[in-house]
Short mmCIF file of C-alpha atoms in Angstrom, two decimals:
data_model
loop_
_atom_site.label_atom_id
_atom_site.label_comp_id
_atom_site.label_asym_id
_atom_site.label_seq_id
_atom_site.Cartn_x
_atom_site.Cartn_y
_atom_site.Cartn_z
CA THR O 179 -0.21 0.23 -0.16
CA GLY O 180 0.76 3.37 -0.85
CA ASP O 181 2.65 5.13 -3.57
CA PHE O 182 5.36 4.18 -4.98
CA LEU O 183 6.32 7.35 -6.66
CA ARG O 184 5.24 10.93 -5.68
CA MET O 185 6.16 14.19 -7.14
CA LYS O 186 5.43 17.72 -6.59
CA ASN O 187 6.06 19.18 -10.41
CA ALA O 188 7.55 17.90 -13.72
CA LYS O 189 7.96 19.41 -16.87
CA VAL O 190 8.83 17.18 -20.24
CA GLY O 191 9.73 18.30 -23.52
CA VAL O 192 9.49 15.75 -26.40
CA ARG O 193 10.65 16.45 -30.14
CA VAL O 194 7.18 16.15 -32.79
CA ILE O 195 8.92 15.26 -35.98
CA PRO O 196 10.26 11.89 -34.70
CA LEU O 197 7.13 10.46 -33.53
CA PHE O 198 5.81 10.26 -37.24
CA SER O 199 8.23 7.95 -37.51
CA GLY O 200 7.58 6.07 -34.00
CA LYS O 201 10.52 7.34 -32.30
CA ILE O 202 10.38 9.32 -28.90
CA HIS O 203 13.05 11.84 -28.63
CA ILE O 204 12.94 13.41 -25.46
CA THR O 205 14.42 17.25 -25.17
CA GLU O 206 14.20 17.49 -21.30
CA ILE O 207 12.59 15.67 -17.93
CA LYS O 208 12.93 18.21 -14.78
CA VAL O 209 11.23 16.84 -11.85
CA LYS O 210 11.57 18.42 -8.80
CA GLY O 211 10.12 16.99 -5.12
CA LEU O 212 10.15 13.14 -5.51
CA SER O 213 9.06 10.69 -3.05
CA VAL O 214 10.19 6.77 -3.70
CA LEU O 215 9.11 4.24 -1.91
CA LEU O 216 10.46 0.64 -1.85
CA VAL O 217 8.90 -2.12 -0.53
CA GLU O 218 9.62 -5.79 -0.13
CA ASN O 219 6.89 -8.07 1.09
CA ASP O 220 7.40 -11.36 2.76
CA LYS O 221 7.28 -13.72 -0.18
CA GLY O 222 10.34 -11.60 -1.91
CA ALA O 223 8.18 -9.54 -4.33
CA VAL O 224 8.82 -6.06 -4.85
CA ASN O 225 7.30 -2.90 -5.86
CA TRP O 226 10.10 -1.58 -7.92
CA ALA O 227 9.78 -4.66 -10.75
CA THR O 228 7.25 -5.59 -13.02
CA ALA O 229 7.38 -9.46 -12.29
CA MET O 230 7.75 -11.46 -8.96
CA PRO O 231 10.89 -13.10 -8.68
CA ALA O 232 11.37 -16.75 -9.76
CA GLN O 233 11.27 -19.49 -6.66
CA SER O 234 15.13 -21.05 -6.45
CA THR O 235 15.41 -24.73 -5.93
CA SER O 236 18.50 -23.97 -3.55
CA ASP O 237 20.12 -21.25 -1.56
CA ALA O 238 23.46 -22.25 -2.45
CA PRO O 239 25.03 -19.32 -4.42
CA SER O 240 26.19 -19.81 -7.97
CA PRO O 241 29.75 -20.88 -9.03
CA PRO O 242 31.75 -17.38 -8.95
CA GLN O 243 33.00 -16.14 -12.56
CA THR O 244 36.51 -15.02 -13.47
CA PRO O 245 35.87 -10.92 -13.60
CA SER O 246 35.82 -9.73 -16.87
CA GLY O 247 36.78 -5.74 -16.26
CA LYS O 248 34.45 -2.89 -16.89
CA ARG O 249 32.48 -3.86 -19.69
CA GLU O 250 31.51 -0.93 -22.65
CA ILE O 251 28.00 -0.37 -22.70
CA LYS O 252 25.85 1.79 -24.99
CA LEU O 253 22.66 2.49 -26.46
CA GLU O 254 22.57 1.14 -29.66
CA SER O 255 18.80 2.36 -31.06
CA ASP O 256 18.03 6.09 -31.62
CA SER O 257 13.87 4.33 -31.00
CA LEU O 258 14.04 6.22 -27.16
CA VAL O 259 16.65 9.12 -26.74
CA LEU O 260 16.64 11.25 -23.50
CA THR O 261 18.65 14.66 -24.10
CA LYS O 262 18.32 15.70 -20.59
CA VAL O 263 17.01 14.86 -17.41
CA VAL O 264 16.92 16.52 -13.95
CA LEU O 265 15.75 15.42 -10.72
CA GLU O 266 15.85 17.48 -7.43
CA ASP O 267 15.05 17.12 -4.09
CA ILE O 268 14.93 13.10 -4.10
CA SER O 269 13.31 10.92 -0.95
CA VAL O 270 13.98 7.36 -1.29
CA ASP O 271 12.44 4.52 1.94
CA TYR O 272 13.30 1.22 1.72
CA ARG O 273 10.71 -1.00 3.76
CA ARG O 274 11.00 -4.76 4.01
CA PRO O 275 9.75 -7.29 6.28
CA GLY O 276 11.44 -7.42 10.10
CA VAL O 277 13.06 -3.98 9.89
CA ILE O 278 11.27 -1.67 12.06
CA LYS O 279 12.42 1.57 10.66
CA PRO O 280 12.69 2.31 7.11
CA ILE O 281 16.00 2.60 5.24
CA HIS O 282 15.79 6.24 4.37
CA PHE O 283 18.68 7.89 1.79
CA LYS O 284 18.33 11.86 -0.08
CA ILE O 285 19.62 12.43 -3.46
CA GLU O 286 19.83 16.19 -4.09
CA GLU O 287 20.57 16.18 -7.61
CA CYS O 288 20.22 13.55 -10.10
CA THR O 289 21.10 14.39 -13.62
CA GLY O 290 21.47 12.41 -16.93
CA ALA O 291 21.13 11.56 -20.56
CA MET O 292 20.60 8.92 -22.92
CA GLN O 293 21.88 9.34 -26.42
CA VAL O 294 22.71 6.86 -28.84
CA GLY O 295 26.24 5.45 -28.65
CA GLN O 296 26.28 6.26 -25.29
CA PRO O 297 24.58 4.26 -21.81
CA LEU O 298 22.11 5.56 -20.01
CA THR O 299 24.02 7.60 -17.66
CA LEU O 300 22.51 9.08 -13.89
CA THR O 301 24.81 10.92 -12.06
CA MET O 302 23.55 11.72 -8.51
CA LYS O 303 24.70 13.70 -4.96
CA GLY O 304 22.99 12.87 -1.53
CA SER O 305 23.18 11.00 1.53
CA LEU O 306 23.06 7.51 2.76
CA LEU O 307 22.97 6.30 6.23
CA LYS O 308 24.50 10.06 7.24
CA VAL O 309 27.23 9.52 4.67
CA SER O 310 27.51 12.18 1.49
CA HIS O 311 28.30 10.43 -1.90
CA ASN O 312 28.49 10.92 -5.37
CA THR O 313 27.00 8.24 -7.42
CA THR O 314 27.60 7.58 -11.18
CA ILE O 315 24.95 4.85 -12.68
CA GLU O 316 25.36 3.76 -16.33
CA ILE O 317 22.51 1.18 -17.59
CA GLY O 318 23.42 -0.61 -21.01
CA SER O 319 19.48 -1.27 -21.86
CA LEU O 320 16.65 0.83 -20.82
CA LYS O 321 14.42 -1.25 -23.13
CA GLU O 322 15.67 -4.61 -21.23
CA LEU O 323 15.69 -3.00 -18.02
CA LEU O 324 11.56 -1.78 -18.65
CA GLU O 325 11.05 -5.33 -20.02
CA GLU O 326 13.01 -7.84 -18.29
CA ASN O 327 13.62 -6.09 -15.14
CA LYS O 328 17.43 -6.31 -16.02
CA SER O 329 20.51 -4.98 -17.38
CA HIS O 330 24.12 -4.34 -17.36
CA MET O 331 25.26 -1.88 -15.25
CA ASN O 332 28.20 0.04 -13.95
CA ILE O 333 28.04 1.69 -10.36
CA THR O 334 30.85 4.26 -9.00
CA MET O 335 30.01 5.39 -5.59
CA GLU O 336 32.51 8.28 -4.14
CA THR O 337 32.47 9.65 -0.74
CA ALA O 338 34.89 11.89 1.07
CA ILE O 339 37.29 9.47 1.46
CA ASN O 340 36.30 6.12 -0.23
CA ARG O 341 35.61 4.80 -4.01
CA MET O 342 33.39 1.93 -4.76
CA GLU O 343 32.96 0.05 -7.93
CA PHE O 344 30.72 -2.45 -9.16
CA SER O 345 29.87 -3.88 -12.70
CA GLY O 346 27.51 -6.76 -13.95
CA VAL O 347 24.36 -7.85 -14.95
CA ILE O 348 21.45 -6.61 -12.10
CA ASP O 349 18.24 -8.29 -12.21
CA LEU O 350 15.94 -5.71 -10.14
CA ALA O 351 13.49 -8.48 -9.47
CA GLN O 352 15.94 -10.39 -8.02
CA VAL O 353 18.45 -8.38 -6.40
CA SER O 354 17.08 -8.37 -2.67
CA LYS O 355 17.89 -12.44 -3.21
CA GLY O 356 20.83 -12.21 -4.72
CA LEU O 357 23.80 -10.52 -6.36
CA THR O 358 26.55 -11.10 -8.21
CA LEU O 359 28.82 -8.73 -9.40
CA ASN O 360 32.61 -7.21 -9.93
CA ALA O 361 33.43 -5.07 -6.69
CA ALA O 362 36.19 -2.93 -6.03
CA LEU O 363 36.96 -0.56 -3.06
CA ALA O 364 39.55 2.05 -1.97
CA GLY O 365 40.35 4.24 0.48
CA GLU O 366 42.68 5.90 2.82
CA ARG O 367 41.02 4.31 5.96
CA LEU O 368 38.97 0.99 6.16
CA ASP O 369 37.33 2.04 9.24
CA SER O 370 36.01 5.27 7.66
CA LEU O 371 33.26 2.37 6.29
CA ASN O 372 31.86 2.16 9.81
CA GLY O 373 29.33 3.85 9.77
CA LEU O 374 27.81 2.98 6.27
CA LEU O 375 28.55 -0.93 7.04
CA ASP O 376 27.20 -0.87 10.55
CA LEU O 377 30.64 -2.21 11.48
CA ASP O 378 33.76 -2.21 13.53
CA LEU O 379 36.74 -2.24 11.38
CA PRO O 380 40.13 -1.85 11.99
CA PRO O 381 42.01 1.40 11.20
CA LEU O 382 43.90 -0.17 8.04
CA LYS O 383 45.80 2.50 5.68
CA SER O 384 45.39 3.18 2.30
CA TYR O 385 43.70 0.45 1.48
CA LYS O 386 42.37 -1.66 -1.96
CA THR O 387 40.76 -4.40 -2.69
CA ALA O 388 38.80 -6.38 -5.87
CA ALA O 389 36.87 -9.63 -5.60
CA ARG O 390 33.91 -10.99 -7.47
CA LEU O 391 31.30 -10.62 -5.09
CA SER O 392 27.90 -13.16 -4.79
CA LEU O 393 25.18 -12.48 -2.51
CA ARG O 394 22.82 -15.05 -1.75
CA LYS O 395 20.45 -14.42 1.21
CA ASP O 396 22.53 -14.67 4.66
CA ARG O 397 25.87 -15.71 2.46
CA ALA O 398 28.23 -13.53 0.77
CA ASP O 399 31.51 -14.96 -1.32
CA LEU O 400 34.65 -13.22 -2.56
CA SER O 401 36.35 -15.09 -5.01
CA ASP O 402 39.60 -13.93 -7.06
CA LEU O 403 40.07 -11.39 -3.92
CA ILE O 404 42.81 -9.17 -3.98
CA LEU O 405 43.54 -7.14 -0.77
CA GLN O 406 46.21 -4.49 -0.65
CA VAL O 407 47.19 -2.57 2.52
CA GLY O 408 50.27 -0.28 1.93
CA LYS O 409 52.59 -1.78 0.32
CA SER O 410 51.51 -5.29 1.80
CA LYS O 411 49.06 -7.47 -1.24
CA LEU O 412 47.09 -10.48 -0.23
CA THR O 413 45.25 -12.60 -2.67
CA GLY O 414 42.44 -15.52 -2.31
CA ASN O 415 38.75 -15.79 -0.86
CA MET O 416 36.48 -15.52 1.63
CA THR O 417 33.25 -16.39 2.75
CA ALA O 418 30.60 -15.16 5.00
CA VAL O 419 27.60 -16.53 6.52
CA HIS O 420 25.13 -14.88 8.65
CA SER O 421 22.75 -17.77 9.73
CA GLY O 422 23.23 -18.47 12.97
CA ALA O 423 23.45 -15.77 16.13
CA LYS O 424 27.07 -14.95 15.13
CA PRO O 425 28.32 -14.42 11.60
CA GLU O 426 30.90 -16.87 10.41
CA VAL O 427 33.64 -15.66 8.66
CA VAL O 428 36.32 -17.67 6.78
CA ILE O 429 39.12 -16.02 4.55
CA ALA O 430 42.14 -17.73 2.93
CA LEU O 431 44.95 -15.18 1.99
CA HIS O 432 48.30 -15.52 0.36
CA SER O 433 51.07 -13.20 0.26
CA PRO O 434 54.46 -13.79 -0.86
CA LEU O 435 55.85 -10.27 1.65
CA ILE O 436 53.85 -9.30 4.29
CA GLN O 437 55.35 -5.99 5.97
CA LEU O 438 53.68 -5.79 9.69
CA ASN O 439 53.58 -1.70 10.35
CA ASP O 440 51.23 -1.47 7.37
CA PHE O 441 48.68 -3.21 9.48
CA GLU O 442 49.28 -1.18 12.87
CA VAL O 443 45.67 -0.86 13.97
CA GLY O 444 46.25 0.98 17.77
CA ASP O 445 43.98 -0.17 20.12
CA TRP O 446 41.77 -1.58 17.77
#
């Protein structure tokens, strides 16, 4: 129940001549005051996708694949072209069973465009869990996203001292059940992520990490994991399971050389 989207005012401009050829060329979409309510029910259905998620026969994660790097994505057809989109004052709430208080984040401004030969690109600035960020999302196929709830995406999120990158095919109907992406994270201090992740991480400095990330319910798998702290570089795999009272984490890393002062954590 409740509105999925609510806006205060909107302005849309469309070119007339391309309509005679069955094409939609939008010159501008401008929306001010947008409220978004994302809801997941106890059956796993979500209000932001057009179809129910398929029933999975197993909770086990799919076998990890070798990361293929950042994929080039672009709009091939001119049947739908968006020259400019500007969204201002966006409020997003996410609700799911078992979570008493909705997760809330604010987007001050979102700008974007979708031109032939380029991906649908959205650039946002706002805050998530009181952490300010600038985020860019590239979507390869709006048609596929609208018809099948999924498309290849490249996502980059930057905070004051951290940078996160994700790439892969994202299925909006299944995103709360499982997700497999190439992921990378880098920053000046690892413990600066504590507020965003609700964790107590060690204060490691000058860190970089990359892996193939697979999320399934209460399980996370990191394959082809690369972790660099200072001048020390480690490779391996990690599995985290949070089905019991306490999470169980298994990490297997290898390094030809460890520089101990790279891992100075003080009183942590």
